[in-house]
mmCIF file of C-alpha atoms and ligand atoms in Angstrom:
data_model
loop_
_atom_site.group_PDB
_atom_site.id
_atom_site.type_symbol
_atom_site.label_atom_id
_atom_site.label_comp_id
_atom_site.label_asym_id
_atom_site.label_seq_id
_atom_site.Cartn_x
_atom_site.Cartn_y
_atom_site.Cartn_z
ATOM 1 C CA MET A 1241 2.789 -23.898 26.472
ATOM 2 C CA PRO A 1242 -0.258 -24.084 24.211
ATOM 3 C CA THR A 1243 0.070 -24.835 20.521
ATOM 4 C CA LEU A 1244 -2.366 -22.118 19.512
ATOM 5 C CA SER A 1245 -3.017 -18.658 20.951
ATOM 6 C CA ILE A 1246 -5.974 -16.610 19.774
ATOM 7 C CA VAL A 1247 -5.539 -12.911 20.563
ATOM 8 C CA VAL A 1248 -8.465 -10.495 20.565
ATOM 9 C CA PRO A 1249 -8.261 -6.776 21.428
ATOM 10 C CA LEU A 1250 -11.533 -5.551 22.936
ATOM 11 C CA TYR A 1251 -12.709 -2.003 23.439
ATOM 12 C CA ASN A 1252 -16.300 -1.582 24.590
ATOM 13 C CA GLU A 1253 -17.469 -4.910 23.190
ATOM 14 C CA GLU A 1254 -19.570 -6.041 26.180
ATOM 15 C CA ASP A 1255 -22.231 -7.822 24.134
ATOM 16 C CA ASN A 1256 -19.719 -9.508 21.858
ATOM 17 C CA VAL A 1257 -17.466 -11.155 24.457
ATOM 18 C CA ALA A 1258 -19.628 -14.193 25.273
ATOM 19 C CA PRO A 1259 -20.662 -15.058 21.669
ATOM 20 C CA LEU A 1260 -17.087 -14.500 20.518
ATOM 21 C CA VAL A 1261 -15.576 -16.861 23.088
ATOM 22 C CA GLU A 1262 -18.364 -19.348 22.372
ATOM 23 C CA ARG A 1263 -17.557 -19.460 18.664
ATOM 24 C CA ILE A 1264 -13.793 -19.577 19.151
ATOM 25 C CA VAL A 1265 -14.065 -22.442 21.631
ATOM 26 C CA ALA A 1266 -16.423 -24.359 19.335
ATOM 27 C CA ILE A 1267 -13.841 -24.186 16.564
ATOM 28 C CA ALA A 1268 -10.765 -24.695 18.757
ATOM 29 C CA GLU A 1269 -12.228 -27.908 20.221
ATOM 30 C CA ARG A 1270 -12.891 -29.323 16.764
ATOM 31 C CA LEU A 1271 -9.509 -28.570 15.170
ATOM 32 C CA PRO A 1272 -7.722 -31.553 13.622
ATOM 33 C CA GLU A 1273 -4.952 -32.927 15.844
ATOM 34 C CA GLN A 1274 -6.616 -31.318 18.897
ATOM 35 C CA PRO A 1275 -4.007 -28.621 19.618
ATOM 36 C CA SER A 1276 -3.915 -27.123 23.097
ATOM 37 C CA TYR A 1277 -5.037 -23.513 22.965
ATOM 38 C CA GLU A 1278 -5.456 -20.281 24.919
ATOM 39 C CA ILE A 1279 -7.697 -17.309 24.191
ATOM 40 C CA VAL A 1280 -5.998 -14.032 25.072
ATOM 41 C CA LEU A 1281 -8.597 -11.301 25.581
ATOM 42 C CA VAL A 1282 -7.108 -7.810 25.831
ATOM 43 C CA ASN A 1283 -9.283 -5.242 27.548
ATOM 44 C CA ASP A 1284 -8.199 -1.946 26.007
ATOM 45 C CA GLY A 1285 -9.514 0.380 28.726
ATOM 46 C CA SER A 1286 -13.184 -0.310 28.011
ATOM 47 C CA THR A 1287 -15.683 1.956 29.718
ATOM 48 C CA ASP A 1288 -18.567 -0.535 29.545
ATOM 49 C CA ARG A 1289 -18.883 -4.014 31.087
ATOM 50 C CA THR A 1290 -16.333 -5.697 28.782
ATOM 51 C CA LEU A 1291 -13.926 -6.372 31.670
ATOM 52 C CA ALA A 1292 -16.646 -7.997 33.796
ATOM 53 C CA ARG A 1293 -17.729 -10.118 30.835
ATOM 54 C CA ILE A 1294 -14.154 -11.341 30.297
ATOM 55 C CA ARG A 1295 -13.844 -12.204 34.000
ATOM 56 C CA ALA A 1296 -17.105 -14.150 33.753
ATOM 57 C CA GLU A 1297 -15.564 -16.219 30.941
ATOM 58 C CA ILE A 1298 -12.470 -16.878 33.064
ATOM 59 C CA ALA A 1299 -14.711 -18.147 35.874
ATOM 60 C CA ALA A 1300 -16.791 -20.261 33.506
ATOM 61 C CA ARG A 1301 -14.223 -22.044 31.370
ATOM 62 C CA PRO A 1302 -10.561 -22.993 30.981
ATOM 63 C CA ASN A 1303 -7.957 -21.570 28.563
ATOM 64 C CA ILE A 1304 -8.903 -17.893 28.926
ATOM 65 C CA VAL A 1305 -6.280 -15.214 29.591
ATOM 66 C CA LEU A 1306 -7.201 -11.622 30.410
ATOM 67 C CA VAL A 1307 -4.710 -8.857 29.663
ATOM 68 C CA ASN A 1308 -6.113 -5.735 31.244
ATOM 69 C CA LEU A 1309 -4.434 -2.557 29.980
ATOM 70 C CA SER A 1310 -4.120 0.479 32.225
ATOM 71 C CA ARG A 1311 -6.162 2.626 29.799
ATOM 72 C CA ASN A 1312 -7.253 2.778 26.166
ATOM 73 C CA PHE A 1313 -4.126 2.473 24.013
ATOM 74 C CA GLY A 1314 -5.851 1.875 20.685
ATOM 75 C CA HIS A 1315 -6.425 -1.196 18.543
ATOM 76 C CA GLN A 1316 -2.877 -1.697 17.247
ATOM 77 C CA LEU A 1317 -1.209 -1.393 20.648
ATOM 78 C CA ALA A 1318 -3.840 -3.552 22.364
ATOM 79 C CA ALA A 1319 -3.261 -6.209 19.700
ATOM 80 C CA SER A 1320 0.510 -5.914 20.230
ATOM 81 C CA ALA A 1321 0.054 -6.374 23.989
ATOM 82 C CA GLY A 1322 -1.947 -9.551 23.399
ATOM 83 C CA VAL A 1323 0.575 -10.927 20.911
ATOM 84 C CA ASP A 1324 3.404 -10.191 23.380
ATOM 85 C CA ILE A 1325 1.658 -12.145 26.146
ATOM 86 C CA ALA A 1326 0.539 -15.033 23.903
ATOM 87 C CA SER A 1327 2.740 -18.091 24.341
ATOM 88 C CA GLY A 1328 1.431 -20.352 21.560
ATOM 89 C CA GLU A 1329 3.507 -21.845 18.761
ATOM 90 C CA ALA A 1330 0.989 -20.261 16.398
ATOM 91 C CA VAL A 1331 -0.698 -16.967 17.223
ATOM 92 C CA VAL A 1332 -3.960 -15.875 15.605
ATOM 93 C CA LEU A 1333 -4.963 -12.213 15.813
ATOM 94 C CA MET A 1334 -8.605 -11.296 15.243
ATOM 95 C CA ASP A 1335 -11.191 -8.584 15.946
ATOM 96 C CA GLY A 1336 -13.656 -8.937 18.793
ATOM 97 C CA ASP A 1337 -16.820 -7.982 16.920
ATOM 98 C CA LEU A 1338 -17.062 -11.266 14.983
ATOM 99 C CA GLN A 1339 -16.370 -9.551 11.681
ATOM 100 C CA ASP A 1340 -13.534 -12.023 11.407
ATOM 101 C CA PRO A 1341 -15.133 -15.498 11.379
ATOM 102 C CA PRO A 1342 -13.279 -17.799 13.840
ATOM 103 C CA GLU A 1343 -14.069 -20.712 11.511
ATOM 104 C CA LEU A 1344 -11.232 -19.517 9.263
ATOM 105 C CA ILE A 1345 -8.773 -20.661 11.953
ATOM 106 C CA VAL A 1346 -9.199 -24.184 10.545
ATOM 107 C CA ASP A 1347 -7.701 -23.020 7.221
ATOM 108 C CA PHE A 1348 -5.038 -20.986 9.048
ATOM 109 C CA MET A 1349 -3.885 -24.008 11.040
ATOM 110 C CA ALA A 1350 -3.846 -26.227 7.941
ATOM 111 C CA LYS A 1351 -1.578 -23.772 6.123
ATOM 112 C CA TRP A 1352 0.590 -23.370 9.229
ATOM 113 C CA ARG A 1353 1.074 -27.141 9.423
ATOM 114 C CA GLU A 1354 2.088 -27.049 5.737
ATOM 115 C CA GLY A 1355 4.943 -24.803 6.881
ATOM 116 C CA TYR A 1356 3.708 -21.246 6.306
ATOM 117 C CA ASP A 1357 4.769 -18.613 8.837
ATOM 118 C CA VAL A 1358 2.041 -16.085 8.123
ATOM 119 C CA VAL A 1359 -1.455 -16.897 6.923
ATOM 120 C CA TYR A 1360 -3.413 -13.689 6.337
ATOM 121 C CA ALA A 1361 -7.101 -13.394 5.593
ATOM 122 C CA VAL A 1362 -8.007 -11.563 2.373
ATOM 123 C CA ARG A 1363 -11.443 -9.921 2.289
ATOM 124 C CA ARG A 1364 -13.304 -11.171 -0.767
ATOM 125 C CA THR A 1365 -16.389 -9.187 0.240
ATOM 126 C CA ARG A 1366 -17.253 -6.931 3.175
ATOM 127 C CA LYS A 1367 -20.776 -6.928 4.538
ATOM 128 C CA GLY A 1368 -22.375 -4.058 6.410
ATOM 129 C CA GLU A 1369 -19.758 -1.431 5.571
ATOM 130 C CA SER A 1370 -20.665 1.936 4.084
ATOM 131 C CA ALA A 1371 -19.820 2.611 0.438
ATOM 132 C CA PHE A 1372 -17.510 5.337 1.740
ATOM 133 C CA LYS A 1373 -15.526 2.931 3.955
ATOM 134 C CA LEU A 1374 -15.236 0.389 1.133
ATOM 135 C CA PHE A 1375 -14.013 3.052 -1.284
ATOM 136 C CA THR A 1376 -11.506 4.667 1.100
ATOM 137 C CA ALA A 1377 -10.198 1.250 2.161
ATOM 138 C CA ARG A 1378 -9.664 0.211 -1.472
ATOM 139 C CA LEU A 1379 -7.930 3.504 -2.194
ATOM 140 C CA PHE A 1380 -5.748 3.229 0.916
ATOM 141 C CA TYR A 1381 -4.461 -0.303 0.262
ATOM 142 C CA ARG A 1382 -3.637 0.590 -3.334
ATOM 143 C CA THR A 1383 -1.945 3.872 -2.401
ATOM 144 C CA ILE A 1384 0.261 2.298 0.236
ATOM 145 C CA LYS A 1385 1.189 -0.446 -2.213
ATOM 146 C CA ARG A 1386 2.557 2.190 -4.614
ATOM 147 C CA LEU A 1387 4.380 4.122 -1.896
ATOM 148 C CA THR A 1388 6.347 1.345 -0.236
ATOM 149 C CA LYS A 1389 8.724 -1.417 -1.203
ATOM 150 C CA VAL A 1390 7.335 -3.728 1.489
ATOM 151 C CA SER A 1391 4.748 -5.883 -0.266
ATOM 152 C CA ILE A 1392 1.684 -5.378 1.894
ATOM 153 C CA PRO A 1393 -1.139 -7.492 0.423
ATOM 154 C CA VAL A 1394 -4.221 -5.454 -0.562
ATOM 155 C CA ASP A 1395 -7.571 -5.875 1.231
ATOM 156 C CA THR A 1396 -6.194 -7.630 4.286
ATOM 157 C CA GLY A 1397 -6.723 -6.572 7.861
ATOM 158 C CA ASP A 1398 -4.988 -7.811 10.979
ATOM 159 C CA PHE A 1399 -6.891 -11.112 10.933
ATOM 160 C CA ARG A 1400 -4.056 -13.599 10.490
ATOM 161 C CA LEU A 1401 -1.989 -16.418 11.936
ATOM 162 C CA MET A 1402 1.660 -15.900 12.786
ATOM 163 C CA SER A 1403 4.262 -18.511 13.630
ATOM 164 C CA ARG A 1404 6.402 -18.200 16.747
ATOM 165 C CA ARG A 1405 9.401 -16.845 14.833
ATOM 166 C CA VAL A 1406 7.271 -14.115 13.249
ATOM 167 C CA VAL A 1407 5.917 -13.160 16.680
ATOM 168 C CA GLU A 1408 9.457 -12.986 18.061
ATOM 169 C CA ALA A 1409 10.447 -10.754 15.125
ATOM 170 C CA LEU A 1410 7.471 -8.461 15.835
ATOM 171 C CA LYS A 1411 8.515 -8.184 19.460
ATOM 172 C CA ARG A 1412 11.899 -6.922 18.312
ATOM 173 C CA SER A 1413 10.230 -4.073 16.375
ATOM 174 C CA PRO A 1414 9.454 -1.586 19.133
ATOM 175 C CA GLU A 1415 8.049 1.200 16.942
ATOM 176 C CA ARG A 1416 5.018 2.826 18.488
ATOM 177 C CA HIS A 1417 2.965 4.105 15.571
ATOM 178 C CA ARG A 1418 2.224 0.516 14.788
ATOM 179 C CA PHE A 1419 0.840 -0.615 11.498
ATOM 180 C CA LEU A 1420 0.819 -4.301 12.323
ATOM 181 C CA ARG A 1421 -0.223 -5.663 8.937
ATOM 182 C CA GLY A 1422 2.702 -3.803 7.390
ATOM 183 C CA LEU A 1423 5.150 -4.958 10.073
ATOM 184 C CA VAL A 1424 4.117 -8.575 9.556
ATOM 185 C CA SER A 1425 4.696 -8.236 5.802
ATOM 186 C CA TRP A 1426 8.062 -6.624 6.442
ATOM 187 C CA VAL A 1427 9.154 -9.605 8.578
ATOM 188 C CA GLY A 1428 9.087 -11.893 5.536
ATOM 189 C CA PHE A 1429 9.349 -15.711 5.761
ATOM 190 C CA ASN A 1430 6.656 -17.753 3.975
ATOM 191 C CA GLN A 1431 3.383 -15.874 3.741
ATOM 192 C CA VAL A 1432 0.130 -16.927 2.159
ATOM 193 C CA GLY A 1433 -3.388 -15.496 1.871
ATOM 194 C CA VAL A 1434 -6.732 -17.180 2.447
ATOM 195 C CA GLU A 1435 -9.896 -15.544 1.064
ATOM 196 C CA TYR A 1436 -13.027 -15.000 3.137
ATOM 197 C CA ASP A 1437 -16.232 -12.989 3.243
ATOM 198 C CA ARG A 1438 -16.138 -10.402 6.000
ATOM 199 C CA ASP A 1439 -19.243 -10.370 8.167
ATOM 200 C CA GLU A 1440 -21.078 -7.489 9.711
ATOM 201 C CA ARG A 1441 -20.140 -6.294 13.185
ATOM 202 C CA ARG A 1442 -22.228 -8.403 15.569
ATOM 203 C CA SER A 1443 -23.206 -5.631 17.971
ATOM 204 C CA GLY A 1444 -22.060 -2.174 18.993
ATOM 205 C CA THR A 1445 -20.537 0.445 16.709
ATOM 206 C CA THR A 1446 -17.227 0.778 14.904
ATOM 207 C CA LYS A 1447 -14.313 2.019 16.987
ATOM 208 C CA TYR A 1448 -12.776 3.531 13.853
ATOM 209 C CA PRO A 1449 -14.628 6.771 13.071
ATOM 210 C CA LEU A 1450 -13.254 8.853 10.191
ATOM 211 C CA PRO A 1451 -10.593 10.870 12.116
ATOM 212 C CA LYS A 1452 -9.126 7.643 13.549
ATOM 213 C CA MET A 1453 -9.228 6.027 10.110
ATOM 214 C CA ILE A 1454 -7.250 8.966 8.707
ATOM 215 C CA ARG A 1455 -4.671 8.751 11.517
ATOM 216 C CA PHE A 1456 -4.363 5.032 10.923
ATOM 217 C CA ALA A 1457 -3.809 5.602 7.191
ATOM 218 C CA VAL A 1458 -1.187 8.288 7.891
ATOM 219 C CA ASP A 1459 0.520 5.960 10.393
ATOM 220 C CA GLY A 1460 0.607 3.205 7.804
ATOM 221 C CA ILE A 1461 2.071 5.396 5.088
ATOM 222 C CA THR A 1462 4.643 7.208 7.236
ATOM 223 C CA SER A 1463 5.765 3.943 8.856
ATOM 224 C CA PHE A 1464 6.492 2.294 5.544
ATOM 225 C CA SER A 1465 7.323 5.035 3.072
ATOM 226 C CA ASP A 1466 9.479 8.146 2.812
ATOM 227 C CA VAL A 1467 8.039 9.097 -0.567
ATOM 228 C CA PRO A 1468 5.952 11.957 0.938
ATOM 229 C CA LEU A 1469 9.184 13.472 2.300
ATOM 230 C CA ARG A 1470 10.505 13.722 -1.233
ATOM 231 C CA PHE A 1471 7.347 15.442 -2.467
ATOM 232 C CA ALA A 1472 8.873 18.883 -1.760
ATOM 233 C CA SER A 1473 11.995 18.068 -3.754
ATOM 234 C CA TYR A 1474 9.977 16.883 -6.755
ATOM 235 C CA ILE A 1475 7.840 20.029 -6.836
ATOM 236 C CA GLY A 1476 10.970 22.093 -6.208
ATOM 237 C CA PHE A 1477 12.813 20.645 -9.210
ATOM 238 C CA PHE A 1478 9.745 21.038 -11.391
ATOM 239 C CA ALA A 1479 9.273 24.692 -10.377
ATOM 240 C CA SER A 1480 12.980 25.461 -10.801
ATOM 241 C CA ALA A 1481 12.954 24.017 -14.312
ATOM 242 C CA ILE A 1482 10.047 26.259 -15.319
ATOM 243 C CA ALA A 1483 11.637 29.276 -13.620
ATOM 244 C CA PHE A 1484 14.925 28.669 -15.482
ATOM 245 C CA VAL A 1485 13.231 28.572 -18.888
ATOM 246 C CA TYR A 1486 11.240 31.699 -18.057
ATOM 247 C CA ALA A 1487 14.385 33.496 -16.847
ATOM 248 C CA LEU A 1488 16.100 32.732 -20.162
ATOM 249 C CA LEU A 1489 13.078 34.135 -21.983
ATOM 250 C CA VAL A 1490 13.084 37.331 -19.907
ATOM 251 C CA ILE A 1491 16.788 37.900 -20.494
ATOM 252 C CA GLY A 1492 16.535 37.032 -24.201
ATOM 253 C CA PHE A 1493 13.670 39.480 -24.805
ATOM 254 C CA LYS A 1494 15.464 42.177 -22.768
ATOM 255 C CA LEU A 1495 18.596 41.865 -24.956
ATOM 256 C CA PHE A 1496 16.437 42.640 -27.987
ATOM 257 C CA GLY A 1497 14.843 45.572 -26.204
ATOM 258 C CA ALA A 1498 11.445 43.911 -25.714
ATOM 259 C CA ASN A 1499 9.404 42.660 -22.770
ATOM 260 C CA ALA A 1500 8.947 38.943 -22.098
ATOM 261 C CA PRO A 1501 5.463 37.431 -22.555
ATOM 262 C CA GLY A 1502 3.326 37.987 -19.481
ATOM 263 C CA TYR A 1503 4.997 41.329 -18.645
ATOM 264 C CA THR A 1504 1.957 43.591 -18.829
ATOM 265 C CA LYS A 1505 -0.359 40.949 -17.357
ATOM 266 C CA GLY A 1506 2.099 40.545 -14.465
ATOM 267 C CA TRP A 1507 -0.380 40.663 -11.586
ATOM 268 C CA ALA A 1508 -2.287 37.472 -12.451
ATOM 269 C CA SER A 1509 0.826 35.343 -12.879
ATOM 270 C CA LEU A 1510 2.391 36.746 -9.702
ATOM 271 C CA ILE A 1511 -0.632 36.129 -7.517
ATOM 272 C CA VAL A 1512 -1.077 32.585 -8.832
ATOM 273 C CA ALA A 1513 2.589 31.800 -8.262
ATOM 274 C CA ILE A 1514 2.504 33.217 -4.725
ATOM 275 C CA ILE A 1515 -0.622 31.340 -3.697
ATOM 276 C CA PHE A 1516 0.555 28.109 -5.309
ATOM 277 C CA PHE A 1517 3.979 28.108 -3.724
ATOM 278 C CA GLY A 1518 2.581 29.276 -0.385
ATOM 279 C CA GLY A 1519 0.349 26.195 -0.411
ATOM 280 C CA VAL A 1520 3.111 23.859 -1.528
ATOM 281 C CA GLN A 1521 5.417 25.140 1.201
ATOM 282 C CA LEU A 1522 2.822 24.697 3.935
ATOM 283 C CA ILE A 1523 1.994 21.172 2.756
ATOM 284 C CA SER A 1524 5.695 20.321 2.698
ATOM 285 C CA LEU A 1525 6.082 21.693 6.216
ATOM 286 C CA GLY A 1526 3.110 19.614 7.325
ATOM 287 C CA ILE A 1527 4.634 16.463 5.865
ATOM 288 C CA LEU A 1528 7.931 17.236 7.612
ATOM 289 C CA GLY A 1529 5.927 17.769 10.798
ATOM 290 C CA GLU A 1530 4.322 14.327 10.507
ATOM 291 C CA TYR A 1531 7.704 12.631 10.349
ATOM 292 C CA ILE A 1532 9.291 14.832 13.020
ATOM 293 C CA GLY A 1533 6.350 14.171 15.340
ATOM 294 C CA ARG A 1534 6.990 10.488 14.915
ATOM 295 C CA ILE A 1535 10.702 10.884 15.628
ATOM 296 C CA TYR A 1536 9.779 12.848 18.759
ATOM 297 C CA ASP A 1537 7.445 10.072 19.909
ATOM 298 C CA GLU A 1538 10.113 7.438 19.310
ATOM 299 C CA VAL A 1539 12.937 9.234 21.134
ATOM 300 C CA LYS A 1540 10.794 9.672 24.213
ATOM 301 C CA GLY A 1541 11.067 5.911 24.450
ATOM 302 C CA ARG A 1542 7.965 5.410 26.557
ATOM 303 C CA PRO A 1543 6.575 1.901 26.887
ATOM 304 C CA LEU A 1544 4.124 0.982 24.114
ATOM 305 C CA TYR A 1545 1.401 0.081 26.612
ATOM 306 C CA LEU A 1546 0.990 -0.618 30.313
ATOM 307 C CA ILE A 1547 -0.625 -3.739 31.701
ATOM 308 C CA SER A 1548 -2.680 -3.318 34.833
ATOM 309 C CA ASP A 1549 -3.224 -7.050 35.443
ATOM 310 C CA ILE A 1550 -3.121 -10.467 33.826
ATOM 311 C CA GLU A 1551 -5.611 -13.124 34.941
ATOM 312 C CA ARG A 1552 -5.923 -16.732 33.801
ATOM 313 C CA SER A 1553 -8.528 -19.399 34.215
HETATM 314 N N1 UDP B 273 -10.338 -1.881 19.415
HETATM 315 C C1 UDP B 273 -9.501 -1.750 20.514
HETATM 316 N N2 UDP B 273 -9.119 -0.485 20.926
HETATM 317 C C2 UDP B 273 -9.554 0.641 20.282
HETATM 318 C C3 UDP B 273 -10.399 0.495 19.145
HETATM 319 C C4 UDP B 273 -10.772 -0.771 18.728
HETATM 320 O O1 UDP B 273 -9.093 -2.749 21.115
HETATM 321 O O2 UDP B 273 -9.191 1.728 20.710
HETATM 322 C C5 UDP B 273 -10.753 -3.236 18.985
HETATM 323 C C6 UDP B 273 -12.250 -3.409 18.836
HETATM 324 O O3 UDP B 273 -12.835 -3.751 20.071
HETATM 325 C C7 UDP B 273 -12.339 -4.534 17.833
HETATM 326 C C8 UDP B 273 -11.117 -4.280 16.943
HETATM 327 O O4 UDP B 273 -10.243 -3.459 17.699
HETATM 328 O O5 UDP B 273 -12.203 -5.804 18.440
HETATM 329 C C9 UDP B 273 -11.474 -3.631 15.621
HETATM 330 O O6 UDP B 273 -12.245 -2.459 15.835
HETATM 331 P P1 UDP B 273 -13.552 -2.122 14.976
HETATM 332 O O7 UDP B 273 -14.339 -3.373 14.737
HETATM 333 O O8 UDP B 273 -14.296 -1.028 15.649
HETATM 334 O O9 UDP B 273 -12.937 -1.602 13.615
HETATM 335 P P2 UDP B 273 -13.616 -1.748 12.147
HETATM 336 O O10 UDP B 273 -13.906 -3.217 11.954
HETATM 337 O O11 UDP B 273 -14.843 -0.930 12.183
HETATM 338 O O12 UDP B 273 -12.569 -1.244 11.215
HETATM 339 MG MG1 MG B 274 -15.060 -4.323 13.219
#
């Protein structure tokens, strides 16, 4: 069993595979105490030459493991597959586009040897990202922090080291809408952050276009918070309170033979109330739908991912 496993999910990263492995190996060979290591490359149903490039690495050097998934399962599930297969005492998860500098593994291992179970990388700066992505990411990490009791550190991705007992805990969490960084925080134990400057993607394009980013954000929030479910109750109580006061007014004025304020201008207030509560009800239904959809997915109990083959050098 190796001391260190480095897990990388790869989806259409053909031009990044060789440089990535190169840089990981360079660092892994120079680590203090010379730990044994394996590099677990997960091919997440790539449609380009990623698979062939991984096989070329297996032929060319030792310590490479290929986990070939049966189709594209998405970043979080591909990462989970790699972490499940990894056998190291410490498991590092990183992206395959070299936005996560492998050199940080030196700091990760140092902290791990100090006794930390999770060492996560905190993005001090992010190069080559659009202003929109930076803004929405900032907003997302701060929103989720307010919505959940699990303390998920802000501005961290999945780039992190996990100890064996954290990995075993993850394996016992079979939920399928995976928000790994949240799950790892939820596990607990001793966690610490290490700051770094996030590089630009080396080649290719992002695999997280806006719709996927939104799904990912919704997955994160619904996996770790039930606050949105209570949204309807809050609005409901608020509306009932106003309605009660207004009802008292109407009755009071009626008793004195007068009309309540707003009586003659009734149409405007009615139409606003109807549109407003129509919208609120549909939003509430949508939120319910999000959670019910997730329950439906969970009860089906399908496997999280399917492995087509595992190859080792
Ligand atoms: N990825 C994957 N399956 C997918 C989408 C992405 O395995 O369906 C991998 C991708 O190859 C990369 C990592 O997940 O190694 C992060 O993706 P990306 O760099 O596109 O995300 P971004 O950095 O733009 O948020
Ligand atoms: Mg990237």
